């Protein structure tokens, strides 16, 4: 039987209900067999300033543990270099039966990063792309723009339930001493507390630090 596998890539710093509900929506809409949460390792822009990869991996494990169709993968985390979508897709193709169909899920706004990336033509043969849209996104406009840039790709679109949640906002809430309940799973909220994540300005990404203290540095 031909398997249909979704891949939800992200930094997951931390994983939140926006990610989970999107993965579930794609799972149902495209009748997938499973969704792999692919945790990003080194980020080309964010550098070392994201939370330790093993803590991010653990949070994903905690968040998905009650869903038998979700799994986590540490391929990108194990690598010592920046991983591009093409690297991950080559790896997955090597590790799944040849007939497997992949659905790479990403925010519709991030699609350009993929279709304009290196080896785009090869990538187009390795995966279908699913552009998940956040609230207020103009899908028709996105389609037009993607059609020009990504002529080789099979791109599907999906509106996800209106969840304007972001990891950036969650980190900020923790720093402000606010509650993150109902934005992340209870297990993840507990983990954030236990490991004192996102509490100091020190540990957060430089961009946020600069936003927060524009005159001090
Ligand atoms: P950050 O604020 O640090 O950028 P993020 O919330 O955007 O974090 P990422 O780990 O960067 O989370 O995102 C992983 C994937 O999930 C991306 O494809 C992103 O577009 C998508 N995504 C993020 N937040 C949502 C949301 N609320 N609803 C649907 N998709 C989302
Ligand atoms: Mg993001």
Tab-separated table of C-alpha atoms and ligand atoms in Angstrom:
chain	number	residue	atom	x	y	z
A	1	UNK	CA	0.000	0.000	0.000
A	2	UNK	CA	1.192	3.433	-0.965
A	3	UNK	CA	1.863	5.506	2.122
A	4	UNK	CA	1.033	9.187	2.412
A	5	UNK	CA	3.245	11.029	4.862
A	6	UNK	CA	3.043	14.642	5.974
A	7	UNK	CA	6.116	16.538	7.105
A	8	UNK	CA	5.681	19.456	9.450
A	9	UNK	CA	8.983	21.247	9.667
A	10	UNK	CA	9.701	23.935	12.195
A	11	UNK	CA	11.903	25.362	14.881
A	12	UNK	CA	9.223	24.513	17.462
A	13	UNK	CA	10.606	26.911	20.034
A	14	UNK	CA	8.159	25.982	21.490
A	15	UNK	CA	5.630	23.803	19.638
A	16	UNK	CA	2.124	25.286	20.032
A	17	UNK	CA	-1.491	24.577	19.101
A	18	UNK	CA	-1.043	26.391	15.770
A	19	UNK	CA	1.409	23.685	14.688
A	20	UNK	CA	-0.675	20.844	16.091
A	21	UNK	CA	-3.984	21.924	14.637
A	22	UNK	CA	-2.341	22.519	11.255
A	23	UNK	CA	-0.800	19.056	11.244
A	24	UNK	CA	-4.140	17.499	12.195
A	25	UNK	CA	-5.979	19.478	9.528
A	26	UNK	CA	-3.547	18.354	6.814
A	27	UNK	CA	-3.668	14.797	8.135
A	28	UNK	CA	-7.433	14.680	7.672
A	29	UNK	CA	-7.741	16.725	4.494
A	30	UNK	CA	-5.191	14.670	2.547
A	31	UNK	CA	-6.008	11.328	4.199
A	32	UNK	CA	-2.444	10.876	5.418
A	33	UNK	CA	-1.080	7.859	7.265
A	34	UNK	CA	1.087	9.934	9.562
A	35	UNK	CA	2.685	13.317	10.104
A	36	UNK	CA	6.357	13.653	10.938
A	37	UNK	CA	7.386	16.673	13.005
A	38	UNK	CA	10.808	17.516	11.671
A	39	UNK	CA	12.610	19.629	14.228
A	40	UNK	CA	15.038	22.131	12.719
A	41	UNK	CA	18.664	22.125	13.767
A	42	UNK	CA	20.833	25.097	12.912
A	43	UNK	CA	18.905	28.004	11.510
A	44	UNK	CA	20.562	30.038	8.735
A	45	UNK	CA	19.378	33.306	10.293
A	46	UNK	CA	18.654	32.540	13.925
A	47	UNK	CA	22.049	30.839	14.390
A	48	UNK	CA	22.741	29.423	17.838
A	49	UNK	CA	20.206	31.633	19.495
A	50	UNK	CA	17.339	29.209	19.535
A	51	UNK	CA	16.687	26.893	22.466
A	52	UNK	CA	18.839	23.777	22.627
A	53	UNK	CA	17.624	21.299	20.022
A	54	UNK	CA	17.168	18.486	22.524
A	55	UNK	CA	14.835	20.567	24.633
A	56	UNK	CA	12.831	21.492	21.529
A	57	UNK	CA	12.709	17.826	20.527
A	58	UNK	CA	11.465	16.849	23.980
A	59	UNK	CA	8.712	19.462	23.839
A	60	UNK	CA	7.527	18.055	20.511
A	61	UNK	CA	7.553	14.526	21.956
A	62	UNK	CA	5.465	15.687	24.901
A	63	UNK	CA	3.010	17.589	22.702
A	64	UNK	CA	2.316	14.716	20.295
A	65	UNK	CA	2.500	11.723	22.610
A	66	UNK	CA	-1.240	11.113	22.724
A	67	UNK	CA	-1.616	11.092	18.926
A	68	UNK	CA	-0.634	7.755	17.355
A	69	UNK	CA	-0.465	9.345	13.883
A	70	UNK	CA	2.118	11.949	14.836
A	71	UNK	CA	5.819	11.254	15.198
A	72	UNK	CA	8.967	13.286	15.717
A	73	UNK	CA	12.201	13.030	13.756
A	74	UNK	CA	15.647	14.291	14.759
A	75	UNK	CA	17.406	14.029	11.389
A	76	UNK	CA	17.978	17.792	11.080
A	77	UNK	CA	18.986	18.118	14.721
A	78	UNK	CA	21.661	15.422	14.385
A	79	UNK	CA	23.345	17.206	11.496
A	80	UNK	CA	26.055	19.702	12.243
A	81	UNK	CA	25.137	22.039	9.419
A	82	UNK	CA	22.219	23.995	8.049
A	83	UNK	CA	19.664	21.614	6.541
A	84	UNK	CA	17.657	22.582	3.503
A	85	UNK	CA	14.325	21.050	2.567
A	86	UNK	CA	16.025	19.166	-0.263
A	87	UNK	CA	18.390	17.424	2.216
A	88	UNK	CA	15.480	16.320	4.373
A	89	UNK	CA	13.453	15.096	1.420
A	90	UNK	CA	16.377	13.087	0.037
A	91	UNK	CA	16.809	11.506	3.460
A	92	UNK	CA	13.114	10.628	3.749
A	93	UNK	CA	13.020	9.118	0.279
A	94	UNK	CA	15.943	6.895	1.194
A	95	UNK	CA	14.159	5.714	4.317
A	96	UNK	CA	10.643	5.050	3.028
A	97	UNK	CA	9.350	2.684	0.341
A	98	UNK	CA	9.734	4.093	-3.177
A	99	UNK	CA	5.985	4.570	-3.666
A	100	UNK	CA	5.587	6.829	-0.630
A	101	UNK	CA	3.932	10.178	-1.271
A	102	UNK	CA	5.176	13.093	0.801
A	103	UNK	CA	3.279	16.236	1.719
A	104	UNK	CA	5.617	18.926	2.957
A	105	UNK	CA	3.641	21.355	5.098
A	106	UNK	CA	4.702	24.929	5.476
A	107	UNK	CA	3.205	28.335	6.057
A	108	UNK	CA	1.992	29.756	2.731
A	109	UNK	CA	4.194	32.794	3.262
A	110	UNK	CA	7.271	30.589	3.664
A	111	UNK	CA	6.616	28.741	0.401
A	112	UNK	CA	8.824	31.120	-1.548
A	113	UNK	CA	11.813	30.103	0.518
A	114	UNK	CA	11.313	26.585	-0.731
A	115	UNK	CA	10.384	27.027	-4.363
A	116	UNK	CA	13.190	29.484	-4.912
A	117	UNK	CA	15.761	27.426	-3.062
A	118	UNK	CA	18.575	25.407	-4.545
A	119	UNK	CA	17.649	22.182	-6.316
A	120	UNK	CA	14.027	23.306	-6.548
A	121	UNK	CA	13.421	21.191	-9.621
A	122	UNK	CA	14.614	18.013	-7.901
A	123	UNK	CA	12.606	18.911	-4.810
A	124	UNK	CA	9.463	19.276	-6.899
A	125	UNK	CA	9.818	15.604	-7.843
A	126	UNK	CA	10.233	14.519	-4.248
A	127	UNK	CA	7.282	16.128	-2.508
A	128	UNK	CA	3.922	17.788	-2.806
A	129	UNK	CA	3.846	21.114	-0.967
A	130	UNK	CA	1.021	22.101	1.319
A	131	UNK	CA	0.727	25.822	1.964
A	132	UNK	CA	-1.068	26.317	5.248
A	133	UNK	CA	-2.504	29.763	5.654
A	134	UNK	CA	-2.712	31.791	8.773
A	135	UNK	CA	-5.793	33.921	9.472
A	136	UNK	CA	-6.294	36.802	7.074
A	137	UNK	CA	-4.102	35.392	4.336
A	138	UNK	CA	-5.151	35.973	0.734
A	139	UNK	CA	-4.895	32.498	-0.813
A	140	UNK	CA	-5.758	33.622	-4.340
A	141	UNK	CA	-2.989	36.189	-4.339
A	142	UNK	CA	-0.549	33.629	-2.983
A	143	UNK	CA	-1.534	31.143	-5.679
A	144	UNK	CA	-0.842	33.638	-8.440
A	145	UNK	CA	2.565	34.513	-7.062
A	146	UNK	CA	3.532	30.903	-6.454
A	147	UNK	CA	2.443	29.858	-9.936
A	148	UNK	CA	5.036	32.156	-11.468
A	149	UNK	CA	7.863	31.213	-9.119
A	150	UNK	CA	7.171	27.530	-8.625
A	151	UNK	CA	6.069	26.245	-12.015
A	152	UNK	CA	7.378	22.730	-11.354
A	153	UNK	CA	5.668	22.235	-8.029
A	154	UNK	CA	2.442	20.573	-7.018
A	155	UNK	CA	1.209	23.047	-4.412
A	156	UNK	CA	-1.965	22.494	-2.408
A	157	UNK	CA	-3.485	25.091	-0.111
A	158	UNK	CA	-5.285	24.679	3.118
A	159	UNK	CA	-6.908	27.157	5.430
A	160	UNK	CA	-6.262	26.195	9.003
A	161	UNK	CA	-8.545	27.163	11.872
A	162	UNK	CA	-7.964	30.728	12.909
A	163	UNK	CA	-5.144	30.426	15.365
A	164	UNK	CA	-2.979	33.502	15.446
A	165	UNK	CA	-0.479	31.837	17.740
A	166	UNK	CA	3.274	32.080	17.278
A	167	UNK	CA	6.251	30.794	19.207
A	168	UNK	CA	7.591	34.348	19.325
A	169	UNK	CA	4.471	35.478	21.166
A	170	UNK	CA	4.671	32.543	23.565
A	171	UNK	CA	8.322	33.287	24.440
A	172	UNK	CA	7.376	36.908	25.065
A	173	UNK	CA	4.497	35.904	27.323
A	174	UNK	CA	6.761	33.709	29.415
A	175	UNK	CA	9.271	36.537	29.756
A	176	UNK	CA	6.460	38.850	30.828
A	177	UNK	CA	5.379	36.332	33.479
A	178	UNK	CA	2.095	35.674	31.687
A	179	UNK	CA	0.298	32.352	31.303
A	180	UNK	CA	0.747	30.254	28.161
A	181	UNK	CA	-2.105	27.911	28.979
A	182	UNK	CA	-4.402	27.245	25.991
A	183	UNK	CA	-1.594	28.181	23.595
A	184	UNK	CA	0.584	25.125	24.220
A	185	UNK	CA	-0.337	21.695	25.621
A	186	UNK	CA	-0.340	21.345	29.412
A	187	UNK	CA	2.706	19.069	29.184
A	188	UNK	CA	4.649	21.664	27.217
A	189	UNK	CA	3.631	24.463	29.608
A	190	UNK	CA	4.900	22.317	32.472
A	191	UNK	CA	8.165	21.565	30.640
A	192	UNK	CA	8.764	25.275	29.992
A	193	UNK	CA	8.360	25.940	33.710
A	194	UNK	CA	10.533	23.048	34.825
A	195	UNK	CA	13.393	24.009	32.551
A	196	UNK	CA	13.012	27.753	33.090
A	197	UNK	CA	12.804	28.336	29.374
A	198	UNK	CA	12.310	31.779	27.826
A	199	UNK	CA	12.661	33.600	31.106
A	200	UNK	CA	15.784	35.606	30.532
A	201	UNK	CA	16.473	37.967	27.728
A	202	UNK	CA	19.894	36.278	27.545
A	203	UNK	CA	18.588	33.049	26.105
A	204	UNK	CA	16.347	34.536	23.474
A	205	UNK	CA	17.188	35.258	19.911
A	206	UNK	CA	19.180	38.382	19.133
A	207	UNK	CA	16.411	39.802	16.974
A	208	UNK	CA	13.967	39.737	19.879
A	209	UNK	CA	16.590	41.134	22.226
A	210	UNK	CA	17.137	44.049	19.884
A	211	UNK	CA	13.403	44.605	19.581
A	212	UNK	CA	13.115	44.597	23.340
A	213	UNK	CA	16.021	46.876	24.200
A	214	UNK	CA	16.589	49.172	21.240
A	215	UNK	CA	18.620	51.771	23.143
A	216	UNK	CA	20.660	49.673	25.479
A	217	UNK	CA	23.094	47.869	23.193
B	1	LIG	P1	8.479	31.844	15.472
B	1	LIG	O1	7.483	32.838	16.023
B	1	LIG	O2	9.638	31.588	16.381
B	1	LIG	O3	8.870	32.110	14.054
B	1	LIG	P2	6.417	29.998	14.672
B	1	LIG	O4	5.249	30.085	15.591
B	1	LIG	O5	6.308	30.682	13.358
B	1	LIG	O6	7.710	30.432	15.462
B	1	LIG	P3	7.854	27.817	13.544
B	1	LIG	O7	8.484	26.715	14.303
B	1	LIG	O8	8.703	28.870	12.954
B	1	LIG	O9	6.752	28.481	14.500
B	1	LIG	O10	6.863	27.247	12.441
B	1	LIG	C1	6.866	25.961	11.917
B	1	LIG	C2	5.808	25.871	10.818
B	1	LIG	O11	4.502	26.087	11.365
B	1	LIG	C3	5.968	26.920	9.715
B	1	LIG	O12	5.675	26.304	8.478
B	1	LIG	C4	4.940	27.976	10.086
B	1	LIG	O13	4.492	28.679	8.938
B	1	LIG	C5	3.833	27.126	10.694
B	1	LIG	N1	3.052	27.854	11.712
B	1	LIG	C6	3.516	28.563	12.732
B	1	LIG	N2	2.523	29.075	13.486
B	1	LIG	C7	1.364	28.678	12.906
B	1	LIG	C8	-0.043	28.883	13.201
B	1	LIG	N3	-0.438	29.604	14.245
B	1	LIG	N4	-0.946	28.318	12.382
B	1	LIG	C9	-0.524	27.587	11.330
B	1	LIG	N5	0.754	27.356	10.983
B	1	LIG	C10	1.707	27.884	11.767
B	2	LIG	MG1	8.055	31.268	12.164
